[in-house]
Coordinates of C-alpha atoms in Angstrom, one line a residue:
M4 CA 3.5 28.4 29.9
A5 CA 5.9 28.4 32.9
V6 CA 8.1 30.8 31.0
I7 CA 5.3 33.4 30.6
A8 CA 4.3 33.1 34.2
S9 CA 7.9 33.8 35.4
L10 CA 8.0 36.9 33.3
H11 CA 4.9 38.3 34.8
L12 CA 6.1 37.7 38.3
Q13 CA 9.4 39.5 37.8
P14 CA 9.8 42.8 39.7
L15 CA 9.6 45.9 37.7
S16 CA 13.2 46.8 38.6
S17 CA 14.3 43.9 36.4
F18 CA 13.1 45.9 33.4
S19 CA 15.0 49.0 34.3
S20 CA 17.9 50.4 32.3
S21 CA 20.2 48.8 34.9
S22 CA 22.9 46.6 33.3
S23 CA 22.4 44.0 36.0
P24 CA 21.4 40.6 34.6
P25 CA 17.8 39.4 35.0
P26 CA 16.9 37.0 37.9
S27 CA 18.7 33.7 37.4
S28 CA 15.4 31.7 37.6
S29 CA 14.2 33.1 34.2
K30 CA 17.2 32.0 32.2
P31 CA 17.0 28.2 32.9
L32 CA 13.3 28.3 32.2
Y33 CA 13.9 29.9 28.8
L34 CA 16.6 27.5 27.9
K35 CA 14.4 24.6 28.9
F36 CA 11.7 25.7 26.6
Q37 CA 14.1 26.2 23.7
T38 CA 15.7 22.8 24.3
S39 CA 12.3 21.1 24.4
H40 CA 11.2 22.7 21.2
R41 CA 14.4 21.6 19.5
E42 CA 14.0 18.1 20.8
N43 CA 10.4 17.9 19.5
L44 CA 11.6 19.0 16.0
R45 CA 14.5 16.6 16.2
H46 CA 12.1 13.7 17.0
L47 CA 9.6 14.6 14.3
S48 CA 12.5 14.9 11.9
S49 CA 13.8 11.4 12.8
L50 CA 10.4 10.1 11.9
G51 CA 10.5 11.9 8.5
I52 CA 7.6 14.1 9.4
V53 CA 9.3 17.5 9.4
P54 CA 12.4 18.7 7.4
Q55 CA 15.8 18.5 9.2
N56 CA 16.4 22.2 8.4
P57 CA 14.8 24.1 11.3
R58 CA 14.1 27.0 9.0
L59 CA 11.6 24.8 7.1
A60 CA 10.0 23.4 10.2
P61 CA 6.3 24.0 10.8
P62 CA 5.2 26.7 13.3
A63 CA 5.5 25.9 16.9
N64 CA 1.7 26.1 17.3
D65 CA 1.3 23.2 14.8
L66 CA 3.4 20.8 16.7
P67 CA 0.8 19.7 19.3
V68 CA -1.5 18.6 16.5
I69 CA 1.3 16.7 14.7
F70 CA 2.3 15.0 17.9
S71 CA -1.3 14.1 18.5
A72 CA -1.4 12.3 15.2
V73 CA 1.9 10.5 16.0
N74 CA 0.7 9.4 19.4
F75 CA -2.6 8.2 18.0
L76 CA -1.0 6.1 15.3
K77 CA 1.5 4.7 17.8
S78 CA -1.4 3.7 20.1
K79 CA -2.7 1.7 17.2
G80 CA 0.5 -0.3 16.7
I81 CA 2.4 1.9 14.2
S82 CA 6.1 1.9 14.9
D83 CA 8.7 4.5 14.4
E84 CA 10.2 2.9 11.3
D85 CA 6.7 3.0 9.7
F86 CA 6.3 6.8 9.7
P87 CA 8.6 7.7 6.8
R88 CA 6.5 5.5 4.5
L89 CA 3.3 6.9 5.9
V90 CA 4.5 10.5 5.4
F91 CA 5.7 9.8 1.9
L92 CA 2.5 8.1 0.7
C93 CA -0.1 9.8 2.9
P94 CA 1.3 13.2 4.1
Q95 CA -2.2 14.6 4.9
L96 CA -2.2 12.5 8.0
F97 CA 0.3 14.9 9.5
S98 CA -1.3 18.1 8.3
P99 CA -2.2 20.5 11.2
T100 CA -5.6 20.8 9.7
F101 CA -6.3 17.1 9.6
D102 CA -8.5 15.5 12.3
I103 CA -6.7 12.3 13.1
S104 CA -9.8 10.9 14.9
K105 CA -11.5 10.6 11.5
I106 CA -9.4 7.4 10.8
D107 CA -10.5 5.7 14.0
P108 CA -13.3 3.8 12.2
V109 CA -10.8 2.3 9.8
F110 CA -8.9 0.7 12.7
D111 CA -12.2 -0.5 14.2
F112 CA -13.1 -2.0 10.8
L113 CA -9.7 -3.8 10.4
T114 CA -9.8 -5.3 13.9
G115 CA -13.5 -5.9 14.1
E116 CA -15.1 -6.8 10.7
L117 CA -11.9 -8.0 9.0
G118 CA -10.6 -9.8 12.1
A119 CA -7.1 -8.5 11.8
S120 CA -4.8 -8.4 14.8
V121 CA -3.0 -5.2 15.8
E122 CA 0.1 -6.4 14.0
E123 CA -1.8 -7.5 10.9
S124 CA -3.6 -4.1 10.8
R125 CA -0.2 -2.4 11.0
G126 CA 1.0 -4.5 8.1
L127 CA -2.0 -3.7 6.0
I128 CA -1.7 0.0 6.7
V129 CA 2.1 0.1 6.0
N130 CA 1.5 -1.8 2.7
C131 CA -1.3 0.7 1.7
P132 CA -1.3 3.8 3.8
N133 CA -4.2 5.3 1.8
I134 CA -6.5 2.7 3.3
L135 CA -6.6 5.0 6.3
L136 CA -8.4 7.6 4.2
S137 CA -11.0 5.2 2.8
D138 CA -14.6 5.4 3.9
V139 CA -15.7 2.3 5.8
E140 CA -19.3 2.5 4.8
Y141 CA -18.9 3.2 1.1
C142 CA -15.6 1.5 0.3
L143 CA -14.1 -0.9 2.8
R144 CA -17.2 -2.7 4.0
P145 CA -18.8 -3.3 0.5
T146 CA -15.5 -4.5 -0.8
L147 CA -15.0 -7.0 2.0
V148 CA -18.5 -8.4 1.5
Y149 CA -17.9 -8.8 -2.3
L150 CA -14.6 -10.5 -1.8
K151 CA -16.0 -12.9 0.7
E152 CA -18.9 -13.7 -1.8
L153 CA -16.2 -14.6 -4.4
G154 CA -14.7 -16.9 -1.9
L155 CA -11.5 -15.0 -1.0
R156 CA -10.2 -15.9 2.5
N157 CA -7.4 -14.8 4.8
L158 CA -7.9 -11.1 3.8
N159 CA -6.6 -10.1 7.2
R160 CA -3.1 -11.3 6.4
A161 CA -0.8 -8.4 6.1
S162 CA 0.2 -8.8 2.4
K163 CA 0.5 -6.0 -0.1
T164 CA -2.1 -7.6 -2.3
N165 CA -4.7 -7.9 0.4
A166 CA -4.1 -4.2 1.5
H167 CA -4.6 -2.9 -2.0
V168 CA -7.5 -5.2 -2.9
L169 CA -9.4 -4.1 0.3
N170 CA -8.8 -0.5 -0.7
T171 CA -10.4 -1.0 -4.1
R172 CA -14.0 -0.1 -4.8
V173 CA -16.4 -2.9 -5.7
E174 CA -17.0 -1.6 -9.3
K175 CA -13.3 -2.0 -10.2
L176 CA -13.4 -5.5 -8.8
R177 CA -16.5 -6.4 -10.8
A178 CA -14.8 -5.1 -14.0
K179 CA -12.2 -7.9 -13.7
M180 CA -14.9 -10.5 -13.2
R181 CA -16.7 -9.2 -16.2
F182 CA -13.6 -9.5 -18.3
L183 CA -13.0 -13.1 -17.3
K184 CA -16.5 -14.1 -18.1
S185 CA -16.3 -12.2 -21.4
I186 CA -13.5 -14.4 -22.6
G187 CA -15.3 -17.7 -21.6
F188 CA -15.0 -18.3 -17.9
E189 CA -18.1 -19.3 -16.0
H190 CA -18.9 -17.2 -12.9
E191 CA -17.7 -19.8 -10.5
E192 CA -14.5 -20.3 -12.6
A193 CA -13.8 -16.6 -12.6
A194 CA -14.4 -16.4 -8.9
R195 CA -11.9 -19.2 -8.3
V196 CA -9.3 -17.4 -10.4
C197 CA -9.7 -14.3 -8.4
G198 CA -9.5 -16.3 -5.2
R199 CA -6.2 -18.0 -6.4
I200 CA -4.7 -14.8 -7.8
P201 CA -6.2 -11.8 -6.0
A202 CA -3.5 -9.7 -7.5
I203 CA -5.5 -9.9 -10.7
F204 CA -7.8 -7.2 -9.2
G205 CA -4.9 -4.7 -9.5
Y206 CA -4.3 -5.4 -13.2
S207 CA -5.7 -3.1 -15.9
V208 CA -8.1 -4.8 -18.3
D209 CA -7.1 -2.8 -21.3
D210 CA -3.4 -2.5 -20.6
N211 CA -2.7 -5.8 -19.1
L212 CA -5.3 -8.6 -19.1
R213 CA -6.7 -8.2 -22.6
P214 CA -3.3 -7.9 -24.4
K215 CA -2.1 -11.1 -22.6
F216 CA -5.2 -13.0 -23.6
E217 CA -5.1 -11.8 -27.2
F218 CA -1.4 -12.9 -27.5
L219 CA -2.3 -16.2 -25.9
V220 CA -5.0 -16.9 -28.4
Y221 CA -3.8 -15.3 -31.7
D222 CA 0.0 -15.5 -31.4
M223 CA 0.5 -18.5 -29.2
E224 CA -2.5 -20.3 -30.6
R225 CA -3.5 -21.7 -27.2
E226 CA -6.9 -22.8 -26.0
L227 CA -8.9 -21.2 -23.2
E228 CA -8.8 -24.5 -21.3
E229 CA -5.0 -24.0 -20.9
L230 CA -5.6 -20.7 -19.4
K231 CA -8.2 -22.1 -17.0
K232 CA -5.6 -24.7 -15.9
F233 CA -2.9 -22.1 -15.4
P234 CA -4.5 -18.7 -14.7
Q235 CA -1.2 -17.6 -13.2
Y236 CA -0.4 -16.8 -16.8
F237 CA -1.9 -13.3 -16.2
G238 CA 0.7 -12.7 -13.5
F239 CA 3.7 -12.8 -15.8
S240 CA 5.1 -9.9 -17.8
L241 CA 4.0 -10.0 -21.4
G242 CA 7.1 -8.2 -22.7
K243 CA 9.7 -9.6 -20.4
R244 CA 8.6 -13.2 -20.0
I245 CA 5.7 -14.4 -22.1
K246 CA 6.7 -13.1 -25.5
P247 CA 10.5 -13.8 -25.3
R248 CA 9.9 -17.4 -24.2
H249 CA 7.2 -18.1 -26.6
W250 CA 9.2 -16.9 -29.6
H251 CA 12.3 -18.7 -28.3
L252 CA 10.4 -22.0 -28.2
K253 CA 8.7 -21.4 -31.5
K254 CA 12.1 -21.0 -33.3
K255 CA 13.0 -24.4 -31.9
N256 CA 9.6 -25.9 -32.9
V257 CA 8.9 -26.8 -29.2
R258 CA 5.6 -26.6 -27.5
V259 CA 5.3 -27.0 -23.7
S260 CA 2.6 -26.3 -21.1
L261 CA 2.1 -22.7 -20.0
S262 CA 3.3 -23.5 -16.5
R263 CA 6.5 -25.1 -17.8
M264 CA 7.1 -22.3 -20.2
L265 CA 6.7 -19.6 -17.5
M266 CA 7.5 -21.0 -14.1
W267 CA 11.0 -22.1 -14.7
G268 CA 13.8 -19.7 -14.0
D269 CA 15.9 -18.2 -16.8
Q270 CA 18.8 -20.5 -16.2
K271 CA 16.8 -23.7 -16.2
F272 CA 14.6 -22.6 -19.1
Y273 CA 17.4 -21.5 -21.5
S274 CA 19.7 -24.3 -20.5
K275 CA 17.0 -26.8 -21.4
W276 CA 16.4 -25.1 -24.8
K277 CA 19.6 -23.4 -25.6
P278 CA 19.6 -20.5 -28.1

């Protein structure tokens, strides 16, 4: 704005055909504006928000809105090193058409209802940036209530599992509970499993949980009670851990507990039962 004002105040003689240079005061102002603009782009580029190539940079008129989003997130505890991940997974946050104030209720929910500290809120957001776009009333709050009903605690801890579970709608959570009860778990038992292994909420029933259960029952010929004692079974890879170790032990006519079969590292496991 200072540049425009200085141009209006220049005497008319300065716009004549004379070869004399313009007043010296206008040149520094112009250079100052250009330098500031380049510095702004450089800073946004260092955060991963705009491309390094100036030709691909957003219009100058969009920068105030983008900086407003940056400053808002920084005021909530987001640090410079967090921005590249937020930009990659949730680029709409930095769109010039996005109203950054719309995500304020999410921060209120995290610190108020969830009881997360500023640093814990930051960790949850960095682990799952899309949580910022979730509706508090229709997603986050009902999910938190349901998880508490199941007995899950410490959901404010900034783990990847907590972040993604909180950002999961209740119906998807209930689907995992229905599956566990359909294979023989009582409601309380299924709730305890989810409390011990909240990552189970992120597993697909058809592509993950059911194939593992069917392999356990039909191929490994194990009982449900073994699964109840070691529900962590669901957390291991069927193709890379469960099947290879089961077939390896079967060839040797060895049968051990699920925990012993799966918890040991490869070196300990295969040195104990050498091929």
